[in-house]
Structures are given as C-alpha cells and as structure tokens.
C-alpha cells in the first residue's frame, strides 16, 4: 500500500517537473524568437502597421528573397504564397534593386495567384529597405484599366455605329438618283432611306442623352412624381409597336407610389425596358408591367416571355453598345444603348436595376427607387 503511494507521489512529482520544464522551454523559445526579431534591426519597427495601413499591397523580402512581412492584400492578390513571391518577374526586379540600389516602377500583367488562370494588371514599385531588405508595393490596376478600355471602346464604337447608317444613307441617295424613272424602286429606296435616317436620329439622340447622364451625378431639380403615371406614359409609347406584333402589355393595379425625380428621364427608362420586352418577345406574347411598394422602396417590374438572356451575358447587357445578338438588335432598330441609359437614370435617382432571366423562358427587369413620402393632406388641399 505504502509503496503504491510512493510510486504515485513520485509519478506526480515527475509530471509536475516535466510540465515545468516544458513551460520553461516554451518561454525560452518565445524569448528566442523575439530576440531574433530584435537582431534584425534593418526591418524597421512598425513595418507591419505601415503595410496594414497602405491601400496598395506590400511585402518585405529578406536577402534570400523570403517574404518576411506581407500585407493581407499582397496575399489575397496572390503575389505571396507560402512566404515566397509567386511571380519570377517580381523576383527579378528585386534582384535588380539589390544590384543597382535604385528603386524601380513597372506595369506588369501577372497571373492572379500561383494557380490562377485570370490575369491582373499591376503597377509595382520596389525599393531597398535598410541595407538588407527590399520593399515591394503593388497596386491592382485591373479595374482602372478595364474602365479605360471601355471608354476607348465607346469612342471607337460611336464612330463605327455612326459610319454604317451614314454610309447607307449615301448609297441609298445614289441609288435613288439612278432609279429616278422607276417608281417602284424609288419607293423602296425612299422607305429604306427613312429607316436609316430614323436609326441615325435615334442613335445620335441616345449618344447625347447618355453623355449628358454620365456627366450628371445627381438630379438638379427633382419633382414629386406619381409612379403610376410614369408607367402609363412609358407603356403608351410602346403601344403601336406592341400592337403590330400582337403583343399584349398588361399593366398591374395602381400603386399610388410617389418618387422624387425627373419625369422625362423616368418615362424614358421604363419605356426602354418595355420596348425591349416587346422587341425580344415572339409575336402574340404577353408583357407585364407592375409597380410595388416595398418597405420604402418602389419596384417597377417589366416581365416578358421572350428569348431571355444567358447568364454569361447578364453582367454585360448594361454596357454601352453591348448586344447579345447584333442582327436581331439591328432588325428591331436597337442601338445597344437602351439599358445603359436605364442604368444611369436609375443611378442618379438613387436607385438600382436588377435583372432575372432564363434563355427560352423570358426576363424580368426591376427598377428600384426610393419612395417619396406622401405630402400632408393640408398641403394637397392648398393646391388650387
Ligand atoms: P438594344 O438597343 O440592342 O435593345 P439595350 O441596351 O436595350 O440595347 O439592350 C442590350 C442587349 O440586351 C440587347 O441587344 C439584347 O441582346 C439584350 N436584352 C435587353 N432586354 C432584353 C429582353 N427583355 N429580353 C432579351 N434580351 C434583352
């Protein structure tokens, strides 16, 4: 009995001594690590905080090109992986900086991460940090570059889009002159001339409208407007085309919703959606237009049973001049600017636009606008 007790006591003692020893080892290791950081005085104190505060991605490389510090952005951009720089181009620049002692700045196209297929456009700057280290700063310019490209494309597209109908007008005028003695031909050419000049008028009007909207951040003089009236005016503008295609436009019941805004712009935006719903639907189809008030938001919904839009194209349909099917859009007199205009109109009204679509089933576009409160009853009574 006694001997068992002794064994237990010595076992407990042994464990306690062992645990104490482990703790000592751990503390010693921690101290050692901290000491190692202190003996690297060339990495300035506080570089972590500086890297965190930077909007650009940043990393510090030691003389063997190991990444000793990296900001979160450098990791999420895929520049640093497993404490190494992912891209050989960056390593080369780091070597150059060490060799020459001069900082370098370059624009590079790099893969996004070690396994990524996508590429990104990055502006990098590398410079020496103390005597042993190199600091790398990288700014992701992919989005800025894309926007710049979109802007350049817009100008190129305008010229291209205008050239086609202008050339057609010239050719048709010539043909008309030559066919002066053939009344049937004259009528045919004259009618095509009218179509082309109509296209030119619409195109120039929409380009001017879009340029104006893009230069405008907010409404200058918003008015209190009745959403049901806006919807009725927009639908009226599409009646003739819808009737010709035997398409029924069904308008839901009145909502009584009010918004602050510009009536002409809002009618144009809703009309663009209704016109698209009609244009991209087969003959005899049905288009639904409804207004709903939902927790301070007015939702104007335009639904069709038309061709629908593939998911891959959904993000692009609001871009200027983007058309899923060039031929179909041209046939319906589309300019590819309609949805761009809608997006801008909605934006300057403090709202947004959403789309749901399924190829073959149809599409639903929803404009969401902040609802304006109804004026106090006395104020209505005051109006003459
Ligand atoms: P467009 O003048 O060509 O109609 P939009 O900017 O209005 O230009 O629309 C861009 C493209 O989005 C259209 O060319 C068409 O491919 C697609 N689209 C827009 N609305 C619809 C819809 N209701 N159903 C199917 N496709 C649509």
Short mmCIF file of C-alpha atoms and ligand atoms in Angstrom, two decimals:
data_model
loop_
_atom_site.label_atom_id
_atom_site.label_comp_id
_atom_site.label_asym_id
_atom_site.label_seq_id
_atom_site.Cartn_x
_atom_site.Cartn_y
_atom_site.Cartn_z
CA UNK A 1 0.00 0.00 0.00
CA UNK A 2 2.72 2.39 1.14
CA UNK A 3 4.91 1.57 -1.81
CA UNK A 4 2.00 2.23 -4.22
CA UNK A 5 1.55 5.62 -2.55
CA UNK A 6 5.22 6.41 -3.02
CA UNK A 7 5.09 5.45 -6.64
CA UNK A 8 2.06 7.72 -7.20
CA UNK A 9 3.73 10.65 -5.42
CA UNK A 10 6.94 10.28 -7.42
CA UNK A 11 4.88 9.97 -10.63
CA UNK A 12 3.00 13.19 -9.80
CA UNK A 13 6.28 14.92 -8.98
CA UNK A 14 7.78 13.68 -12.18
CA UNK A 15 4.85 15.01 -14.19
CA UNK A 16 4.98 18.38 -12.44
CA UNK A 17 8.72 18.70 -13.06
CA UNK A 18 8.24 17.62 -16.66
CA UNK A 19 5.44 20.16 -17.26
CA UNK A 20 7.51 22.89 -15.63
CA UNK A 21 10.44 22.04 -17.86
CA UNK A 22 8.24 22.18 -20.97
CA UNK A 23 6.89 25.58 -19.92
CA UNK A 24 10.43 26.83 -19.40
CA UNK A 25 11.39 25.55 -22.86
CA UNK A 26 8.36 27.28 -24.39
CA UNK A 27 9.14 30.59 -22.69
CA UNK A 28 12.76 30.31 -23.70
CA UNK A 29 11.72 29.64 -27.30
CA UNK A 30 9.40 32.67 -27.28
CA UNK A 31 12.15 34.87 -25.94
CA UNK A 32 14.50 33.48 -28.51
CA UNK A 33 12.05 34.32 -31.33
CA UNK A 34 11.55 37.83 -30.08
CA UNK A 35 15.29 38.24 -29.78
CA UNK A 36 15.71 37.08 -33.38
CA UNK A 37 13.38 39.84 -34.49
CA UNK A 38 15.29 42.39 -32.49
CA UNK A 39 18.62 41.37 -34.01
CA UNK A 40 17.18 42.21 -37.43
CA UNK A 41 17.22 45.93 -36.89
CA UNK A 42 17.18 46.54 -40.63
CA UNK A 43 13.44 45.74 -40.80
CA UNK A 44 12.16 48.95 -39.25
CA UNK A 45 9.86 48.66 -36.29
CA UNK A 46 6.22 49.18 -37.14
CA UNK A 47 6.51 47.96 -40.75
CA UNK A 48 3.52 45.66 -40.06
CA UNK A 49 1.32 48.64 -39.20
CA UNK A 50 2.58 50.52 -42.26
CA UNK A 51 1.77 47.57 -44.53
CA UNK A 52 -1.68 47.29 -42.94
CA UNK A 53 -2.38 50.99 -43.42
CA UNK A 54 -1.40 51.00 -47.11
CA UNK A 55 -4.13 50.79 -49.72
CA UNK A 56 -1.69 49.05 -52.04
CA UNK A 57 -0.37 45.57 -51.37
CA UNK A 58 3.05 45.41 -49.73
CA UNK A 59 5.72 42.85 -48.84
CA UNK A 60 9.25 42.85 -47.44
CA UNK A 61 11.87 40.43 -48.81
CA UNK A 62 14.99 39.29 -46.98
CA UNK A 63 18.33 38.77 -48.76
CA UNK A 64 17.31 35.23 -49.77
CA UNK A 65 14.05 36.57 -51.21
CA UNK A 66 11.95 35.05 -48.45
CA UNK A 67 8.91 37.15 -47.66
CA UNK A 68 9.41 38.26 -44.08
CA UNK A 69 6.36 40.55 -43.96
CA UNK A 70 3.35 40.76 -46.24
CA UNK A 71 0.14 42.75 -46.07
CA UNK A 72 -3.18 40.94 -46.33
CA UNK A 73 -3.70 42.49 -49.77
CA UNK A 74 -0.43 41.00 -51.07
CA UNK A 75 -1.64 37.56 -50.05
CA UNK A 76 -5.19 37.98 -51.36
CA UNK A 77 -3.92 39.36 -54.68
CA UNK A 78 -1.91 36.16 -54.98
CA UNK A 79 1.52 37.83 -55.03
CA UNK A 80 2.75 35.97 -51.95
CA UNK A 81 2.25 32.30 -51.29
CA UNK A 82 3.98 30.14 -48.74
CA UNK A 83 6.29 33.01 -47.71
CA UNK A 84 7.57 33.32 -51.28
CA UNK A 85 6.87 35.69 -54.14
CA UNK A 86 4.77 33.84 -56.71
CA UNK A 87 5.97 35.65 -59.84
CA UNK A 88 9.52 35.28 -61.18
CA UNK A 89 9.18 38.76 -62.76
CA UNK A 90 8.99 40.27 -59.27
CA UNK A 91 11.98 38.30 -58.05
CA UNK A 92 13.97 39.61 -60.99
CA UNK A 93 13.00 43.18 -60.14
CA UNK A 94 14.01 42.59 -56.51
CA UNK A 95 17.45 41.40 -57.68
CA UNK A 96 17.78 44.46 -59.88
CA UNK A 97 17.02 46.75 -56.94
CA UNK A 98 19.65 44.99 -54.83
CA UNK A 99 22.21 45.23 -57.62
CA UNK A 100 21.70 48.87 -58.51
CA UNK A 101 20.37 50.25 -55.25
CA UNK A 102 17.84 52.23 -57.32
CA UNK A 103 14.05 51.88 -56.87
CA UNK A 104 12.08 50.53 -59.86
CA UNK A 105 8.49 51.03 -61.03
CA UNK A 106 6.86 48.82 -63.65
CA UNK A 107 3.46 47.95 -65.06
CA UNK A 108 3.09 44.19 -65.30
CA UNK A 109 0.48 41.67 -66.34
CA UNK A 110 0.60 38.86 -63.78
CA UNK A 111 -1.42 35.74 -63.10
CA UNK A 112 -3.76 36.03 -60.13
CA UNK A 113 -2.10 33.67 -57.64
CA UNK A 114 0.07 30.61 -58.14
CA UNK A 115 -2.64 28.52 -59.80
CA UNK A 116 -4.88 31.26 -61.17
CA UNK A 117 -5.84 31.42 -64.84
CA UNK A 118 -7.03 35.01 -64.58
CA UNK A 119 -4.55 37.78 -65.17
CA UNK A 120 -4.29 41.12 -63.42
CA UNK A 121 -2.67 44.39 -64.32
CA UNK A 122 -0.40 45.53 -61.56
CA UNK A 123 1.71 48.61 -61.00
CA UNK A 124 4.67 47.60 -58.84
CA UNK A 125 7.30 49.63 -57.10
CA UNK A 126 10.33 48.09 -55.41
CA UNK A 127 12.94 49.84 -53.30
CA UNK A 128 15.56 48.96 -50.77
CA UNK A 129 14.51 48.96 -47.15
CA UNK A 130 17.53 49.41 -44.93
CA UNK A 131 20.61 47.59 -46.08
CA UNK A 132 19.34 44.02 -46.32
CA UNK A 133 15.70 44.17 -47.29
CA UNK A 134 13.60 45.06 -50.32
CA UNK A 135 10.14 46.58 -50.06
CA UNK A 136 7.61 45.67 -52.75
CA UNK A 137 4.44 47.73 -53.23
CA UNK A 138 1.83 46.60 -55.76
CA UNK A 139 -1.36 48.30 -56.90
CA UNK A 140 -4.06 46.27 -58.66
CA UNK A 141 -4.97 48.40 -61.70
CA UNK A 142 -7.10 45.77 -63.44
CA UNK A 143 -10.40 47.59 -62.88
CA UNK A 144 -9.00 51.03 -63.79
CA UNK A 145 -7.52 49.55 -66.95
CA UNK A 146 -10.83 47.91 -67.85
CA UNK A 147 -12.70 51.19 -67.41
CA UNK A 148 -10.17 52.96 -69.58
CA UNK A 149 -10.63 50.31 -72.22
CA UNK A 150 -14.43 50.69 -72.02
CA UNK A 151 -14.01 54.46 -72.54
CA UNK A 152 -11.74 53.96 -75.54
CA UNK A 153 -14.16 51.38 -76.93
CA UNK A 154 -17.06 53.81 -76.53
CA UNK A 155 -15.46 56.37 -78.80
CA UNK A 156 -14.44 53.71 -81.31
CA UNK A 157 -17.93 52.21 -81.19
CA UNK A 158 -19.64 55.56 -81.71
CA UNK A 159 -17.65 56.10 -84.89
CA UNK A 160 -18.37 52.58 -86.06
CA UNK A 161 -22.10 52.74 -85.24
CA UNK A 162 -22.48 56.09 -86.98
CA UNK A 163 -20.48 55.07 -90.04
CA UNK A 164 -22.87 52.26 -91.01
CA UNK A 165 -26.10 54.28 -91.33
CA UNK A 166 -24.28 57.30 -92.77
CA UNK A 167 -22.77 55.10 -95.49
CA UNK A 168 -26.21 53.54 -96.09
CA UNK A 169 -27.82 56.97 -96.49
CA UNK A 170 -25.18 57.93 -99.07
CA UNK A 171 -25.62 54.72 -101.04
CA UNK A 172 -29.41 54.90 -100.96
CA UNK A 173 -29.39 58.51 -102.15
CA UNK A 174 -27.21 57.48 -105.09
CA UNK A 175 -29.46 54.51 -105.89
CA UNK A 176 -32.49 56.78 -105.71
CA UNK A 177 -30.94 59.14 -108.22
CA UNK A 178 -30.19 56.31 -110.64
CA UNK A 179 -33.66 54.78 -110.32
CA UNK A 180 -35.45 58.10 -110.82
CA UNK A 181 -37.62 56.71 -113.63
CA UNK A 182 -38.71 53.54 -111.82
CA UNK A 183 -41.40 54.42 -109.29
CA UNK A 184 -41.35 51.01 -107.51
CA UNK A 185 -37.60 51.21 -106.93
CA UNK A 186 -37.89 54.84 -105.88
CA UNK A 187 -40.46 53.94 -103.24
CA UNK A 188 -38.33 51.01 -101.99
CA UNK A 189 -35.16 53.13 -101.68
CA UNK A 190 -37.04 56.04 -100.16
CA UNK A 191 -38.52 53.80 -97.48
CA UNK A 192 -35.08 52.37 -96.62
CA UNK A 193 -33.71 55.90 -96.55
CA UNK A 194 -36.36 56.80 -93.97
CA UNK A 195 -35.42 53.74 -91.87
CA UNK A 196 -31.72 54.58 -91.93
CA UNK A 197 -32.24 58.24 -91.12
CA UNK A 198 -34.54 57.16 -88.26
CA UNK A 199 -31.74 54.94 -86.96
CA UNK A 200 -29.27 57.83 -87.20
CA UNK A 201 -31.61 60.15 -85.33
CA UNK A 202 -32.19 57.60 -82.56
CA UNK A 203 -28.50 56.83 -82.28
CA UNK A 204 -27.41 60.46 -82.04
CA UNK A 205 -30.21 61.24 -79.57
CA UNK A 206 -29.19 58.31 -77.36
CA UNK A 207 -25.49 59.13 -77.53
CA UNK A 208 -26.23 62.72 -76.48
CA UNK A 209 -28.60 61.50 -73.74
CA UNK A 210 -26.05 59.04 -72.37
CA UNK A 211 -23.20 61.59 -72.43
CA UNK A 212 -25.40 64.03 -70.52
CA UNK A 213 -26.37 61.39 -67.95
CA UNK A 214 -22.77 60.30 -67.48
CA UNK A 215 -21.75 63.86 -66.68
CA UNK A 216 -24.51 64.15 -64.10
CA UNK A 217 -24.13 62.78 -60.58
CA UNK A 218 -27.49 63.79 -59.20
CA UNK A 219 -30.77 65.42 -60.21
CA UNK A 220 -30.78 69.18 -60.34
CA UNK A 221 -34.46 69.87 -59.67
CA UNK A 222 -36.31 66.72 -58.63
CA UNK A 223 -40.10 66.86 -58.62
CA UNK A 224 -42.64 64.79 -56.72
CA UNK A 225 -43.94 62.29 -59.27
CA UNK A 226 -46.65 59.66 -59.40
CA UNK A 227 -45.12 56.33 -60.43
CA UNK A 228 -48.38 55.01 -61.95
CA UNK A 229 -48.46 58.00 -64.32
CA UNK A 230 -44.83 57.37 -65.33
CA UNK A 231 -45.59 53.72 -66.09
CA UNK A 232 -48.74 54.62 -68.09
CA UNK A 233 -46.80 57.13 -70.24
CA UNK A 234 -43.96 54.64 -70.83
CA UNK A 235 -46.38 51.88 -71.86
CA UNK A 236 -48.27 54.27 -74.20
CA UNK A 237 -45.03 54.91 -76.09
CA UNK A 238 -44.76 51.18 -76.87
CA UNK A 239 -48.39 50.53 -77.82
CA UNK A 240 -48.02 50.89 -81.58
CA UNK A 241 -45.04 48.53 -81.85
CA UNK A 242 -46.67 46.04 -79.45
CA UNK A 243 -49.96 46.07 -81.39
CA UNK A 244 -48.11 45.45 -84.65
CA UNK A 245 -46.52 42.33 -83.11
CA UNK A 246 -49.84 41.34 -81.46
CA UNK A 247 -48.15 41.62 -78.07
CA UNK A 248 -50.36 42.42 -75.08
CA UNK A 249 -48.96 44.78 -72.47
CA UNK A 250 -50.71 44.11 -69.16
CA UNK A 251 -50.32 46.83 -66.54
CA UNK A 252 -50.89 45.86 -62.89
CA UNK A 253 -53.11 47.75 -60.49
CA UNK A 254 -52.32 51.27 -59.36
CA UNK A 255 -49.80 51.57 -56.53
CA UNK A 256 -50.23 55.20 -55.55
CA UNK A 257 -46.43 55.32 -55.07
CA UNK A 258 -44.54 58.61 -55.32
CA UNK A 259 -40.90 59.28 -56.10
CA UNK A 260 -38.74 62.37 -56.35
CA UNK A 261 -37.29 62.64 -59.79
CA UNK A 262 -37.20 63.81 -63.37
CA UNK A 263 -40.34 62.70 -65.19
CA UNK A 264 -38.87 62.72 -68.70
CA UNK A 265 -35.92 60.56 -67.65
CA UNK A 266 -38.00 58.08 -65.68
CA UNK A 267 -40.53 57.67 -68.50
CA UNK A 268 -37.61 57.08 -70.88
CA UNK A 269 -36.07 54.45 -68.57
CA UNK A 270 -39.31 52.49 -68.11
CA UNK A 271 -40.09 52.84 -71.81
CA UNK A 272 -36.67 51.38 -72.72
CA UNK A 273 -37.47 48.30 -70.63
CA UNK A 274 -40.96 47.90 -72.09
CA UNK A 275 -39.65 48.42 -75.65
CA UNK A 276 -37.01 45.70 -75.08
CA UNK A 277 -39.61 43.34 -73.60
CA UNK A 278 -41.69 43.82 -76.78
CA UNK A 279 -38.72 43.62 -79.16
CA UNK A 280 -37.26 40.44 -77.69
CA UNK A 281 -40.59 38.58 -77.46
CA UNK A 282 -42.25 36.43 -80.11
CA UNK A 283 -45.45 37.53 -81.80
CA UNK A 284 -48.55 37.13 -79.65
CA UNK A 285 -46.57 37.12 -76.37
CA UNK A 286 -47.51 38.96 -73.19
CA UNK A 287 -45.56 41.65 -71.37
CA UNK A 288 -46.39 42.54 -67.78
CA UNK A 289 -45.64 45.84 -66.08
CA UNK A 290 -46.22 46.27 -62.37
CA UNK A 291 -45.44 48.65 -59.51
CA UNK A 292 -44.99 47.51 -55.92
CA UNK A 293 -44.26 49.43 -52.74
CA UNK A 294 -41.89 47.50 -50.55
CA UNK A 295 -40.59 48.95 -47.29
CA UNK A 296 -39.76 52.44 -48.57
CA UNK A 297 -38.71 51.16 -52.00
CA UNK A 298 -40.77 51.43 -55.18
CA UNK A 299 -40.24 48.49 -57.53
CA UNK A 300 -41.20 48.85 -61.17
CA UNK A 301 -41.13 45.43 -62.82
CA UNK A 302 -41.21 44.64 -66.53
CA UNK A 303 -41.63 40.94 -67.34
CA UNK A 304 -41.63 39.20 -70.70
CA UNK A 305 -41.86 35.68 -72.11
CA UNK A 306 -39.23 36.35 -74.72
CA UNK A 307 -35.88 34.94 -75.79
CA UNK A 308 -34.22 35.53 -72.41
CA UNK A 309 -30.52 36.20 -71.78
CA UNK A 310 -27.78 33.72 -70.92
CA UNK A 311 -26.19 34.13 -67.51
CA UNK A 312 -22.79 34.92 -69.03
CA UNK A 313 -24.28 37.94 -70.84
CA UNK A 314 -26.34 39.25 -67.92
CA UNK A 315 -23.49 41.31 -66.50
CA UNK A 316 -22.69 42.87 -69.85
CA UNK A 317 -26.13 43.95 -71.09
CA UNK A 318 -25.88 47.28 -69.23
CA UNK A 319 -22.63 48.13 -71.04
CA UNK A 320 -22.79 50.67 -73.84
CA UNK A 321 -23.32 49.13 -77.27
CA UNK A 322 -23.40 45.58 -75.91
CA UNK A 323 -25.89 43.41 -77.80
CA UNK A 324 -26.32 39.68 -77.39
CA UNK A 325 -27.43 39.32 -80.98
CA UNK A 326 -26.25 42.13 -83.26
CA UNK A 327 -28.51 41.11 -86.13
CA UNK A 328 -31.68 40.93 -84.04
CA UNK A 329 -30.96 44.22 -82.33
CA UNK A 330 -30.32 45.92 -85.66
CA UNK A 331 -33.51 44.44 -87.05
CA UNK A 332 -35.56 45.96 -84.23
CA UNK A 333 -33.73 49.27 -84.62
CA UNK A 334 -31.81 48.77 -81.35
CA UNK A 335 -28.75 50.89 -80.63
CA UNK A 336 -27.30 48.88 -77.74
CA UNK A 337 -27.56 51.99 -75.55
CA UNK A 338 -31.04 51.50 -74.09
CA UNK A 339 -30.07 49.59 -70.93
CA UNK A 340 -27.01 51.81 -70.33
CA UNK A 341 -29.37 54.77 -70.28
CA UNK A 342 -31.74 52.96 -67.89
CA UNK A 343 -28.85 52.18 -65.53
CA UNK A 344 -27.68 55.80 -65.44
CA UNK A 345 -31.17 57.24 -65.00
CA UNK A 346 -31.84 54.87 -62.10
CA UNK A 347 -28.46 55.63 -60.53
CA UNK A 348 -28.95 59.38 -60.49
CA UNK A 349 -32.34 58.78 -58.85
CA UNK A 350 -30.58 56.91 -56.02
CA UNK A 351 -31.95 53.54 -57.13
CA UNK A 352 -30.73 50.39 -58.84
CA UNK A 353 -31.75 47.96 -61.55
CA UNK A 354 -31.91 44.18 -61.29
CA UNK A 355 -32.47 41.52 -63.86
CA UNK A 356 -33.56 37.92 -63.79
CA UNK A 357 -33.57 35.96 -67.00
CA UNK A 358 -33.65 32.48 -68.37
CA UNK A 359 -32.98 31.72 -72.04
CA UNK A 360 -36.16 30.50 -73.64
CA UNK A 361 -38.41 31.50 -70.71
CA UNK A 362 -38.11 35.26 -70.56
CA UNK A 363 -36.75 38.12 -68.49
CA UNK A 364 -37.77 40.35 -65.62
CA UNK A 365 -36.17 43.75 -65.18
CA UNK A 366 -36.81 45.57 -61.90
CA UNK A 367 -36.12 49.25 -61.32
CA UNK A 368 -35.91 50.05 -57.60
CA UNK A 369 -36.29 53.65 -56.47
CA UNK A 370 -36.51 55.26 -53.03
CA UNK A 371 -40.18 56.01 -52.28
CA UNK A 372 -41.07 59.62 -51.51
CA UNK A 373 -43.47 60.26 -48.62
CA UNK A 374 -46.94 61.50 -49.48
CA UNK A 375 -47.38 65.20 -48.70
CA UNK A 376 -49.53 66.08 -45.69
CA UNK A 377 -53.29 66.27 -46.61
CA UNK A 378 -53.41 70.01 -45.84
CA UNK A 379 -50.77 70.66 -48.46
CA UNK A 380 -52.88 68.86 -51.08
CA UNK A 381 -55.95 70.91 -50.08
CA UNK A 382 -53.92 74.10 -50.53
CA UNK A 383 -53.16 73.44 -54.14
CA UNK A 384 -55.57 75.25 -56.47
P1 LIG B 1 -30.74 47.29 -77.80
O1 LIG B 1 -30.93 48.66 -78.35
O2 LIG B 1 -29.83 46.44 -78.61
O3 LIG B 1 -32.00 46.62 -77.40
P2 LIG B 1 -30.18 47.56 -74.94
O4 LIG B 1 -29.08 48.29 -74.26
O5 LIG B 1 -31.56 47.99 -74.65
O6 LIG B 1 -29.85 47.59 -76.48
O7 LIG B 1 -30.03 46.03 -74.58
C1 LIG B 1 -28.77 45.39 -74.73
C2 LIG B 1 -28.96 43.94 -75.13
O8 LIG B 1 -29.56 43.21 -74.05
C3 LIG B 1 -29.91 43.74 -76.29
O9 LIG B 1 -29.25 43.88 -77.53
C4 LIG B 1 -30.39 42.32 -76.06
O10 LIG B 1 -29.44 41.41 -76.57
C5 LIG B 1 -30.42 42.19 -74.54
N1 LIG B 1 -31.78 42.43 -73.99
C6 LIG B 1 -32.25 43.58 -73.44
N2 LIG B 1 -33.52 43.43 -72.99
C7 LIG B 1 -33.86 42.15 -73.27
C8 LIG B 1 -35.05 41.36 -73.05
N3 LIG B 1 -36.13 41.86 -72.47
N4 LIG B 1 -35.02 40.06 -73.48
C9 LIG B 1 -33.93 39.53 -74.07
N5 LIG B 1 -32.77 40.23 -74.30
C10 LIG B 1 -32.75 41.51 -73.91
#
